Coordinates of C-alpha atoms and ligand atoms in Angstrom, one line a residue:
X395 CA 261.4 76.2 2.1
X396 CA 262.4 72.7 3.1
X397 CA 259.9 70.0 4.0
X398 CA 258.6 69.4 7.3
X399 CA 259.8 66.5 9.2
X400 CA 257.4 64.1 10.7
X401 CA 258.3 61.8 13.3
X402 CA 257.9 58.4 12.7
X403 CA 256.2 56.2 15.1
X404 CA 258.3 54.8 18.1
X405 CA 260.5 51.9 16.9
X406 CA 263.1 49.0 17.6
X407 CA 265.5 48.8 15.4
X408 CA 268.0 45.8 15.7
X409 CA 271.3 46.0 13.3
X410 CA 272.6 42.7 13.1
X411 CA 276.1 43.5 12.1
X412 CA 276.1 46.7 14.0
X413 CA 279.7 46.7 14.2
X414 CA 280.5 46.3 10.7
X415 CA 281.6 49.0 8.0
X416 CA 278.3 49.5 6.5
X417 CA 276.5 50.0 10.1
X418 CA 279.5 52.4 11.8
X419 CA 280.1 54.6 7.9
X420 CA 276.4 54.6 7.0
X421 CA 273.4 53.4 9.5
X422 CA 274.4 55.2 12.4
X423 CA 275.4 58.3 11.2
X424 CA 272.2 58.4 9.5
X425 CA 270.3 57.2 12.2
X426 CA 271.8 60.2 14.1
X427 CA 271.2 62.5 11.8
X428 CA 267.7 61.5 11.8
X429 CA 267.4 61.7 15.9
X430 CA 268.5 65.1 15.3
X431 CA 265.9 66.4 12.8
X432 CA 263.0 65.2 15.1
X433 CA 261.8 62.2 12.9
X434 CA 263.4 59.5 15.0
X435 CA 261.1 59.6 18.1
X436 CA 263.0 59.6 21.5
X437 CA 261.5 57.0 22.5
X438 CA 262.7 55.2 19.4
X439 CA 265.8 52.3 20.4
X440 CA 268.9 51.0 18.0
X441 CA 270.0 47.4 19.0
X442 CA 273.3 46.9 17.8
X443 CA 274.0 42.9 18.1
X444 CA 277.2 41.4 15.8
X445 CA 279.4 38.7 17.1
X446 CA 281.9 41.2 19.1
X447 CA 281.9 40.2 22.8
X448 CA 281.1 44.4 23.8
X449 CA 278.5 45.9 26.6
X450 CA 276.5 48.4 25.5
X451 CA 278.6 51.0 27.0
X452 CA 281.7 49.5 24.6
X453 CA 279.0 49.8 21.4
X454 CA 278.5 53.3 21.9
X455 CA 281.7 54.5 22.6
X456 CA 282.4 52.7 19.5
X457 CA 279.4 54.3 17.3
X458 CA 280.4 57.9 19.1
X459 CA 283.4 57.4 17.6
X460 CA 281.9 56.3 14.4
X461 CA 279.8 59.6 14.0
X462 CA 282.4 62.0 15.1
X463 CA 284.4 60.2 11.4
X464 CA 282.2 59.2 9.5
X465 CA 278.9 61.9 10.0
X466 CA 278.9 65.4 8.9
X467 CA 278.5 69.0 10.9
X468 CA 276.2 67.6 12.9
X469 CA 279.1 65.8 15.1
X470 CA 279.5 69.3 17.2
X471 CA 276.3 68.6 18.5
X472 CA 277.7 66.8 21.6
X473 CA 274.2 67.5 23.9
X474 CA 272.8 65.8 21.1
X475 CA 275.5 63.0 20.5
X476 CA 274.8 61.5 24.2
X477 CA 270.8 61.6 24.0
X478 CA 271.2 59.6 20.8
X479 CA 273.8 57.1 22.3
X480 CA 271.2 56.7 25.4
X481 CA 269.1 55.0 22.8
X482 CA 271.1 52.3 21.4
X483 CA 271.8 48.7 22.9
X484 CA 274.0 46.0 22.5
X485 CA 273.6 42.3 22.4
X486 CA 276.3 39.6 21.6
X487 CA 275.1 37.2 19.4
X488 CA 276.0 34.7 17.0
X489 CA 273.7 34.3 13.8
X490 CA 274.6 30.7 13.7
X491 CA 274.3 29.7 17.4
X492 CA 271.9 29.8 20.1
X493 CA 273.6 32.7 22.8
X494 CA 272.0 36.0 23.3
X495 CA 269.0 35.8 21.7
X496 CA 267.2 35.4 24.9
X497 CA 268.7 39.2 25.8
X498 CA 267.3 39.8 22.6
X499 CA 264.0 38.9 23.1
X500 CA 264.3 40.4 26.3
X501 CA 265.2 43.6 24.8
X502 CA 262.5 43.9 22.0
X503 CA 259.1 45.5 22.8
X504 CA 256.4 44.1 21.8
X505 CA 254.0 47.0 21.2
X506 CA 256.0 49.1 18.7
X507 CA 257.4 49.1 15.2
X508 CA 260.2 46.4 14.9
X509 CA 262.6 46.1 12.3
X510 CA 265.3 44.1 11.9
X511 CA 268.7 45.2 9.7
X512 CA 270.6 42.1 8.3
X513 CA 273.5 43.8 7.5
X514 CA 275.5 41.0 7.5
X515 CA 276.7 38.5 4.6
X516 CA 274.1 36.9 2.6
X517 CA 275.0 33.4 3.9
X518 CA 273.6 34.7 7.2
X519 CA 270.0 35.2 6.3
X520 CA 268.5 32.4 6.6
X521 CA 270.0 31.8 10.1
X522 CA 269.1 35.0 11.1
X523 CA 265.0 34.8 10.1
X524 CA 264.8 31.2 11.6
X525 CA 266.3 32.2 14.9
X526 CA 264.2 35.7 15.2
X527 CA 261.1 33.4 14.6
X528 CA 262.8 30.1 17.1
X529 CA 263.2 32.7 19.7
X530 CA 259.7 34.0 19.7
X531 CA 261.4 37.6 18.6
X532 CA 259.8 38.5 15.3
X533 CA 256.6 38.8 14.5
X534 CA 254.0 39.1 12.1
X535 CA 254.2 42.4 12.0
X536 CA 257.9 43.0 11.7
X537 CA 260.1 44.1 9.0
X538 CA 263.5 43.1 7.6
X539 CA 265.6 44.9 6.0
X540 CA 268.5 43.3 3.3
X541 CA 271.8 44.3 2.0
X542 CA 273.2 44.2 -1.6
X543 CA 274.2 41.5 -2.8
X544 CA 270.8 39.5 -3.1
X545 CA 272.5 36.5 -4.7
X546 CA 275.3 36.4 -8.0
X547 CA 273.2 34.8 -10.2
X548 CA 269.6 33.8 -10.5
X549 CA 269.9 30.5 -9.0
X550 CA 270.9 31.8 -5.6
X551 CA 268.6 34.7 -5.6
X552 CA 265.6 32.2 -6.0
X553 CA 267.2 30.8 -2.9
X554 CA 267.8 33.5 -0.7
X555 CA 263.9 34.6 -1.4
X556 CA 262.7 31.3 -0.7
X557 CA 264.8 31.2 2.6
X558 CA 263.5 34.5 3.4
X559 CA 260.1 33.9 2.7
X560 CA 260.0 30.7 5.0
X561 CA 259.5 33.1 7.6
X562 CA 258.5 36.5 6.1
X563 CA 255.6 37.6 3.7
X564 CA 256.9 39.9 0.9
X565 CA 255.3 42.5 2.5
X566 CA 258.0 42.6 5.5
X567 CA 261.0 42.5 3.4
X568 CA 263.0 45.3 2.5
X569 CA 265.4 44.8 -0.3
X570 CA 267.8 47.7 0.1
X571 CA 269.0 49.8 -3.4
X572 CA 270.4 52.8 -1.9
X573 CA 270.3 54.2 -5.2
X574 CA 266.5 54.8 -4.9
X575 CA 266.9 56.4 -2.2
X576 CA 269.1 59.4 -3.4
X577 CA 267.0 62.7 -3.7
X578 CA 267.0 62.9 -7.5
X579 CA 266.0 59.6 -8.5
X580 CA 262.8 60.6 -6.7
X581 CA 263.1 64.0 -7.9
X582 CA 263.1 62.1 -11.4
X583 CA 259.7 60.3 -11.1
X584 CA 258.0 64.0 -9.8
X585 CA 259.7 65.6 -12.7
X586 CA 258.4 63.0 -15.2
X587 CA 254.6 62.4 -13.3
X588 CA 254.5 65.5 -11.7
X589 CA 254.6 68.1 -14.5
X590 CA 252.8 68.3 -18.0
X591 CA 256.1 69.6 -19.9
X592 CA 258.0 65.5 -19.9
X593 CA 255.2 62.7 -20.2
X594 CA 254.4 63.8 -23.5
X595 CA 257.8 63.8 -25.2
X596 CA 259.3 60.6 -22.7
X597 CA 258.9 58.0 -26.2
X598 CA 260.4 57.0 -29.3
X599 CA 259.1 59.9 -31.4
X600 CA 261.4 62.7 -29.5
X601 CA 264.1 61.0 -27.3
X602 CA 267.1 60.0 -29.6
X603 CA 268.5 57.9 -26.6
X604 CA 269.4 57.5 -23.0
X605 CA 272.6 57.5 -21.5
X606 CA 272.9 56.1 -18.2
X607 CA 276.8 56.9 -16.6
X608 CA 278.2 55.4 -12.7
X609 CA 281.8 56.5 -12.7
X610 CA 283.4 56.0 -9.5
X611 CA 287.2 56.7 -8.9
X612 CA 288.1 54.5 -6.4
X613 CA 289.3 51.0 -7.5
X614 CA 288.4 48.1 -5.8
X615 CA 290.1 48.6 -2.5
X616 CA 290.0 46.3 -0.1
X617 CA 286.9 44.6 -0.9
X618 CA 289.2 42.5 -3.9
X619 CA 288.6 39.5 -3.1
X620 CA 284.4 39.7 -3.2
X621 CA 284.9 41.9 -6.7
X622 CA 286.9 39.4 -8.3
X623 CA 283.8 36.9 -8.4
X624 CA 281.7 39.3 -9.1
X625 CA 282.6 42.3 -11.5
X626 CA 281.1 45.5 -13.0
X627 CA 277.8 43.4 -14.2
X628 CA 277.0 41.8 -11.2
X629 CA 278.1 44.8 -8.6
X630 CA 276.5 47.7 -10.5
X631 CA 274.3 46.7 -13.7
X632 CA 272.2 44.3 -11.9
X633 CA 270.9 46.4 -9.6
X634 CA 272.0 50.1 -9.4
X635 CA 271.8 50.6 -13.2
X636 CA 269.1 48.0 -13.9
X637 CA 266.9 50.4 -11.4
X638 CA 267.2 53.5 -12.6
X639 CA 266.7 51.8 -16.3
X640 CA 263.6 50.7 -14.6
X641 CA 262.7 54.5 -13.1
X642 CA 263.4 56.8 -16.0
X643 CA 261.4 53.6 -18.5
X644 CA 258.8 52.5 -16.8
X645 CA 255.3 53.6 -17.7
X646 CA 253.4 55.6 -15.2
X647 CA 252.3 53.4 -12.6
X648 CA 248.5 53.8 -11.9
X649 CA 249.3 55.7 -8.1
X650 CA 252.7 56.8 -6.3
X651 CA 252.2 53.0 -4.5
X652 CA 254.7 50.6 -3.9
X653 CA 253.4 47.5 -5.9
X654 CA 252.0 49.9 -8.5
X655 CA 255.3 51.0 -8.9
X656 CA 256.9 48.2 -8.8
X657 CA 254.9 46.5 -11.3
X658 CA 255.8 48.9 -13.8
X659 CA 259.8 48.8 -13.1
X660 CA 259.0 44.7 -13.5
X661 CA 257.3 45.1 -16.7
X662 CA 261.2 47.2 -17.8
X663 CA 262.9 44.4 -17.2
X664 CA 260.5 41.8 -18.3
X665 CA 260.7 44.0 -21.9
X666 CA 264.8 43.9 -21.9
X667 CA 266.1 42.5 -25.2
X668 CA 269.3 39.9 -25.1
X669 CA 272.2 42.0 -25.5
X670 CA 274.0 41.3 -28.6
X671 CA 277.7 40.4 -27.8
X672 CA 279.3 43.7 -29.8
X673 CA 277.1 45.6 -27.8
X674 CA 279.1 44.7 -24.9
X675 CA 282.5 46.5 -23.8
X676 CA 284.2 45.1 -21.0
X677 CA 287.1 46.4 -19.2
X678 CA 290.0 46.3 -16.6
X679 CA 291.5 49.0 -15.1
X680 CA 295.6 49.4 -15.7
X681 CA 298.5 50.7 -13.2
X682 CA 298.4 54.4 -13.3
X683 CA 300.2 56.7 -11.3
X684 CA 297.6 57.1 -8.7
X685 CA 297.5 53.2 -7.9
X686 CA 298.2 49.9 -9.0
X687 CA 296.4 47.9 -11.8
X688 CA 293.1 45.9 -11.5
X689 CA 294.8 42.9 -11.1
X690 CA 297.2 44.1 -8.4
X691 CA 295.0 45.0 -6.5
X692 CA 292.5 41.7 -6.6
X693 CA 296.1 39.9 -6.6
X694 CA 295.1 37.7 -9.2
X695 CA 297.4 38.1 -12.3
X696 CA 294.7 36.1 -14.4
X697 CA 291.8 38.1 -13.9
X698 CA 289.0 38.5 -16.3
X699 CA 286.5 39.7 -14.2
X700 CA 285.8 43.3 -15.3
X701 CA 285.6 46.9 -13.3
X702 CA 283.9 48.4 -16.3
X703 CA 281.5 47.7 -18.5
X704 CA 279.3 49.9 -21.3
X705 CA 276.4 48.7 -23.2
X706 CA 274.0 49.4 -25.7
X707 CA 270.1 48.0 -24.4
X708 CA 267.0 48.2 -26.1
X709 CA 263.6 47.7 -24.7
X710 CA 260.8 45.8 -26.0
X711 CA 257.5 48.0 -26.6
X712 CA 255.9 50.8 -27.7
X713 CA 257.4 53.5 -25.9
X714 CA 260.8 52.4 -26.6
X715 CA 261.6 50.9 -29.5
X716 CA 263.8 51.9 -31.9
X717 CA 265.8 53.8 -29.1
X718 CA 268.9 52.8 -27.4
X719 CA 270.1 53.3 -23.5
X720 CA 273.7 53.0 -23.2
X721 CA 275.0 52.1 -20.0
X722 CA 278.4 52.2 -18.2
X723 CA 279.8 52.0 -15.0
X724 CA 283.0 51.8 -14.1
X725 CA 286.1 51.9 -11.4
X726 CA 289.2 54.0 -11.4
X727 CA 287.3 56.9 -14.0
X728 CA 288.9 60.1 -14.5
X729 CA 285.9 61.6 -12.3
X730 CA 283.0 60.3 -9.6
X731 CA 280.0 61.0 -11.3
X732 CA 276.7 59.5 -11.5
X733 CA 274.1 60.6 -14.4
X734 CA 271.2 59.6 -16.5
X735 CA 271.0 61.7 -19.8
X736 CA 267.9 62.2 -21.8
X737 CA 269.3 63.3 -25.2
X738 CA 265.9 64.3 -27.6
X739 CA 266.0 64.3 -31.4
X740 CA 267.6 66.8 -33.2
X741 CA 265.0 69.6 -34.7
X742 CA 263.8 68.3 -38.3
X743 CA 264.2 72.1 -40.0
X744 CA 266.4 74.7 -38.9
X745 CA 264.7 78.4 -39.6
X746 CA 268.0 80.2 -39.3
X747 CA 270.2 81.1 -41.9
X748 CA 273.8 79.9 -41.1
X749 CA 273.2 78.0 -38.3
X750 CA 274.5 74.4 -38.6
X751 CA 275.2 73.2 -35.3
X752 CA 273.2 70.6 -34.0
X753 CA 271.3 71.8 -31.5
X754 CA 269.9 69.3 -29.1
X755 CA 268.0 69.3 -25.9
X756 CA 269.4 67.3 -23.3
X757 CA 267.3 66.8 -20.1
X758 CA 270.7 65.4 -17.4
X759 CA 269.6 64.3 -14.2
X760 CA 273.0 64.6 -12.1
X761 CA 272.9 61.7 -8.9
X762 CA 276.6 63.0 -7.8
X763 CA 278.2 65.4 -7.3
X764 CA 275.9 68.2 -6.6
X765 CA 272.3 66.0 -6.7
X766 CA 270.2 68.0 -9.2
X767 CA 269.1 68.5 -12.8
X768 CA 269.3 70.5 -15.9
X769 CA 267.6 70.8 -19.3
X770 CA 269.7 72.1 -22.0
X771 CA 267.8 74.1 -24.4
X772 CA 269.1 76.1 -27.6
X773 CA 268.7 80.0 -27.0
X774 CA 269.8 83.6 -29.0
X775 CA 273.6 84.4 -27.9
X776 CA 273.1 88.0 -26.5
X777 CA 274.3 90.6 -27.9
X778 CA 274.6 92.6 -31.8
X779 CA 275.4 90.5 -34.6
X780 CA 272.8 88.8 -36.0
X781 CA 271.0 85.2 -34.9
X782 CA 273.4 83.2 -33.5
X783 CA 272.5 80.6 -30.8
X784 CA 273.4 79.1 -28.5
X785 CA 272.8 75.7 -25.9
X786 CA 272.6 76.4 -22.3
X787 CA 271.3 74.3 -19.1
X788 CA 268.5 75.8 -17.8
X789 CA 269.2 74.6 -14.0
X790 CA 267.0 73.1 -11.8
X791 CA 269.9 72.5 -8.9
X792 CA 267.7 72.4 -5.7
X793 CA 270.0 74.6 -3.4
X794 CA 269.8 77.8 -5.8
X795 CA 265.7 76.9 -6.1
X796 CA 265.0 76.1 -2.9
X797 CA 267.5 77.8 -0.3
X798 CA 270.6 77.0 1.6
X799 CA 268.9 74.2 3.7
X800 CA 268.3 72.3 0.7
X801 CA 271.5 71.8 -0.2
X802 CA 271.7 69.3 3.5
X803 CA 269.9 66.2 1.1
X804 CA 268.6 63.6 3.2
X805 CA 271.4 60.8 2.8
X806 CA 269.5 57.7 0.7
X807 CA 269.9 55.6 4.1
X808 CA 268.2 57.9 6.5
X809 CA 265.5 58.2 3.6
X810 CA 265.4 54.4 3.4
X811 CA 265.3 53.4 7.1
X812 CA 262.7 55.7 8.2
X813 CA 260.8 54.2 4.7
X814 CA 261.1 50.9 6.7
X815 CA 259.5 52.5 10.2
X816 CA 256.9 53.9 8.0
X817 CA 255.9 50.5 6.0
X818 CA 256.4 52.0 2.7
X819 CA 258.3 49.7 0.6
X820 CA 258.6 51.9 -2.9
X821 CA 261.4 52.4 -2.8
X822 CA 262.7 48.7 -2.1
X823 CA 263.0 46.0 -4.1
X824 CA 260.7 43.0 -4.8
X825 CA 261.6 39.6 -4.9
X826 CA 260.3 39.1 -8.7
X827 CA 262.1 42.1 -9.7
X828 CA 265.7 41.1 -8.5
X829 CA 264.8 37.8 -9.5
X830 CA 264.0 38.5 -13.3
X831 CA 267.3 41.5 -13.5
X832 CA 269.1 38.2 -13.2
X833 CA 267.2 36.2 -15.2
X834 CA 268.3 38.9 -17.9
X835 CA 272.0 39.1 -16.5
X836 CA 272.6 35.5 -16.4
X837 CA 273.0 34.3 -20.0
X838 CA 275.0 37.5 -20.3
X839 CA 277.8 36.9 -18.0
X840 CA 277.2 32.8 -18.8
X841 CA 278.0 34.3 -22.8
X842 CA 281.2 35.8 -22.2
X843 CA 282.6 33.5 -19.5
X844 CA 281.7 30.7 -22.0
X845 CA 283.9 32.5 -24.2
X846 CA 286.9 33.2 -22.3
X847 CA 286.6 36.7 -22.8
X848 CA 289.4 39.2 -22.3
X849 CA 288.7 42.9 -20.8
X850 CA 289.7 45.7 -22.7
X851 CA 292.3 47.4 -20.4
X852 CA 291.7 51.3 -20.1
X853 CA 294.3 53.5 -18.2
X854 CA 293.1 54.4 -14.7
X855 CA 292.0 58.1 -14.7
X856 CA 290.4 57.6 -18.2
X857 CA 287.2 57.2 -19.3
X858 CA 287.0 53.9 -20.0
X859 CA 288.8 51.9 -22.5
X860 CA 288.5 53.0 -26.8
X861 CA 286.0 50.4 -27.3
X862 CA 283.8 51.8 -25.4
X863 CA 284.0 55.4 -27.4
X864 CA 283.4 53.0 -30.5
X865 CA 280.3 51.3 -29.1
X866 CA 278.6 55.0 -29.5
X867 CA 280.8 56.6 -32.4
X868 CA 279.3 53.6 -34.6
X869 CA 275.9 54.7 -33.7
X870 CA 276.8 58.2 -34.6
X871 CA 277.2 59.4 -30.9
X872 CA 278.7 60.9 -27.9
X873 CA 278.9 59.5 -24.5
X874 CA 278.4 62.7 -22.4
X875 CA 281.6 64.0 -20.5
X876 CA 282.7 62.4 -17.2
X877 CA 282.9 65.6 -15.0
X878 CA 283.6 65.4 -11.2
Ligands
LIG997 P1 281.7 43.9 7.8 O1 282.5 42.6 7.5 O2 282.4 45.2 8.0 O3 280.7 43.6 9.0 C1 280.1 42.4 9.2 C2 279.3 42.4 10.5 O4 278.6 41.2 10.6 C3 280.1 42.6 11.7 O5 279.3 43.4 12.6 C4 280.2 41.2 12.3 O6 280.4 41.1 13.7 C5 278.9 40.6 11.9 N1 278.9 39.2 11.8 C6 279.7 38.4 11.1 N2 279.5 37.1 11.3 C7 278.5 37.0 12.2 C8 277.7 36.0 12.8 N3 278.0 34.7 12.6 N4 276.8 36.3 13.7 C9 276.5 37.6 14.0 N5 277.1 38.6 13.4 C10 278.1 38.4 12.5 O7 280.6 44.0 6.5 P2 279.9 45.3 6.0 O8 280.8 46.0 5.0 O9 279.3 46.1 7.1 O10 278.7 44.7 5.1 C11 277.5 44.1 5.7 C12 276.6 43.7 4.6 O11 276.2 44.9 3.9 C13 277.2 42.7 3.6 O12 276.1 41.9 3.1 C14 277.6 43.6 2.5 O13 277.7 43.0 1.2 C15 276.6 44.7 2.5 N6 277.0 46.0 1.9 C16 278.0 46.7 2.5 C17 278.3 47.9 2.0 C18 279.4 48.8 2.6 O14 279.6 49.9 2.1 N7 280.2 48.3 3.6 C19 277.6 48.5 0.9 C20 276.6 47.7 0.4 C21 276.2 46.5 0.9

């Protein structure tokens, strides 16, 4: 019982930066993946063009060798493999100077969908949309897909949408989350819009709080350099955590439509409260035995920029107030694990004799590992002895509901790309939206900067340093378990 695909209509995709990490470990593989499920049309063309002098038969050696490490079973589907390569191109070019983009225009058909992935530094964007319009390549009618990150503060974001929009309309761009387009976090708003069970208890009266967790293991890696200006806030909060704040918040938009929706994740944000400043845990990772500490690995022995951070955020209105979100996100965590956490209010009368746990229902919507959700509810434990109970998750894991093929979730690229062939931009941000998550980051980060604030360090392989445990032991609660 999995959906049917349905092809998308014949496209040109061109990946600026088609040599990069992002387009060899992600696009492609999903492209491929794609091709093989029947919704990218045959006829359909991938136009890798990046600075490397290659031919096209050098880019696709290079993206078959991509796919065969970085995609999944599918790469034993050699038959397969070379009708995909047949569809991709390659064009040398330089964002910044004038060669190639005559092969490109050459290249580009006129009379289908055309979309063009700038998956290439920020700095690039602007040269990139004035030389697709200089060349007579882009049109009216195409769309433009951006990378994370869409500026460090709000200053430069307001720049890089006015830069953009000298030569788009909103309605072309495609600011790319990829955390929107994981499975669940749709699976969230059909959960919350789609059944009568949520809606009515998603307020102040019966949700106690909302935890919202990003653990990653890795530490920075080689990327040190970028993290060091940027941090936990700026890397994570802003966007990742800031949208599914937005998702599991927001009010139910009038119709499943992309500006309907997005007004509604804008009003969120809009509604944020300033964060108080001991509502803010900030920390830096240690030397463990798996690795070397934080600032080891960003070689910069005077580092305050943090790889964690956990805070407690209220929202302005009538559905939320009184009720706190905690967030945190972190590198080097004991586990990789992604959840938002619904936590209800504790019953206000217990009917059983004897029983004085706290029983609460807990609604966790799991984004890694093993995509899914569950609802713990407070049941009789089985057996003689008298009325005893007991919580368990009632699981709504998609494999074990829906069959094997389930378990094979559309990756959140492939989901997002053929969202940009099909002209539906839900799922994307808009340019007021990233544009008011840093007007509500900014005085944030400007705060503790200001102040010269130290991280907290926290052992690698923990969950985060003490402070963070306080932040919710004051309030009288748990942060849920990191579990890989
Ligand atoms: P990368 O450094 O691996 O690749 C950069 C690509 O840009 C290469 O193909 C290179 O040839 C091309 N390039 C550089 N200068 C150019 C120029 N002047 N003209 C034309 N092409 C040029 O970078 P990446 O990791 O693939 O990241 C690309 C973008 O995606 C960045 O904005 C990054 O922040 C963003 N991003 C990457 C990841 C990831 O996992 N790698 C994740 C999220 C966002």
């Amino acid at each position: 019982m999995v959906s049917r695909v349905i092809p998308v209509e014949t496209f040109d995709l061109v990946i600026f930066g088609g040599t990069g990490d992002l387009a060899r470990r992600k696009i492609l593989p999903g492209l491929f993946r794609r091709f093989l499920s029947g919704q990218m049309p045959p006829e359909a063309r991938i136009i890798g063009a990046a600075r490397s002098e290659l031919d096209t038969a050098g880019y696709r050696e290079m993206i078959a060798e991509a796919v065969a490490e970085f995609g999944g079973a599918e790469t034993n589907n050699t038959k397969g493999l070379q009708a995909f390569l047949e569809r991709l191109d390659y064009v040398a070019i330089d964002a910044r100077g004038e060669g190639g983009w005559a092969a490109l225009a050459e290249l580009v058909r006129s009379d289908v969908v055309q979309a063009y992935y700038f998956s290439v530094a920020p700095a690039l964007f602007g040269d990139l949309a004035e030389r697709l319009h200089k060349h007579g390549i882009a049109s009216a009618q195409s769309r433009i897909v951006v990378e994370k990150p869409f500026g460090r503060d709000l200053e430069s974001a307001r720049d890089l949408n006015r830069t953009l929009a000298a030569h788009f309309d909103e309605s072309q761009i495609y600011r790319i989350d990829h955390y929107l387009g994981k499975e669940t976090v749709q699976n969230l708003m059909a959960v919350r819009f789609g059944n009568v069970l949520f809606e009515p208890l998603w307020n102040n009266h019966y949700v106690d709080h909302i935890q919202i967790t990003v653990a990653e293991t890795v530490g920075v890696g080689g990327r040190g350099a970028y993290y060091d200006k940027s941090g936990a806030m700026r890397d994570m909060v802003q966007n990742h955590l800031m949208q599914l704040l937005c998702l599991i918040a927001m009010e139910p938009p009038g119709q499943f439509e992309a500006d309907a929706v997005r007004d509604e994740k804008l009003k969120v944000i809009r509604a944020l409260q300033p964060v108080e400043n001991h509502h803010i845990v900030r920390g830096q990772y240690d030397a463990g035995k798996d690795g070397p500490s934080y600032r080891d690995d960003v070689e910069n022995a005077r580092s305050f920029t943090e790889s964690f951070i956990a805070m407690r955020v209220h929202i302005n209105n009538w559905r939320w107030a009184g009720v706190p979100f905690y967030l945190r996100t972190g590198k080097r965590m004991k586990a990789r694990s992604s959840e938002i956490a619904v936590v209800f209010k504790d019953l206000g009368h217990t009917i059983f004799e004897g029983d004085e746990a706290r029983h609460r229902n807990i609604l966790s919507i799991r984004l890694q590992p093993n995509e899914g959700m569950d609802l713990q509810v407070t049941i009789k434990e089985p057996g003689p002895g008298g009325m005893r109970l007991i919580d368990v998750p009632l699981d709504m894991t998609f494999a074990d509901a829906l069959g094997a093929e389930a378990e094979d979730v559309t990756d959140a690229y492939e989901r997002l790309i053929m969202d940009v062939i099909r002209g539906n931009q839900t799922l994307f941000m808009r340019g007021d939206e990233v544009e008011a998550a840093w007007r509500w980051t900014d005085p944030l980060i400007d705060g503790w900067e200001a102040r010269n604030d130290v991280p907290k360090l926290y052992d690698a392989g923990s969950a985060g340093p003490e402070d963070a445990l306080m932040l919710m032991h004051r309030d009288g609660r748990k942060w849920r378990e990191i579990k890989g």
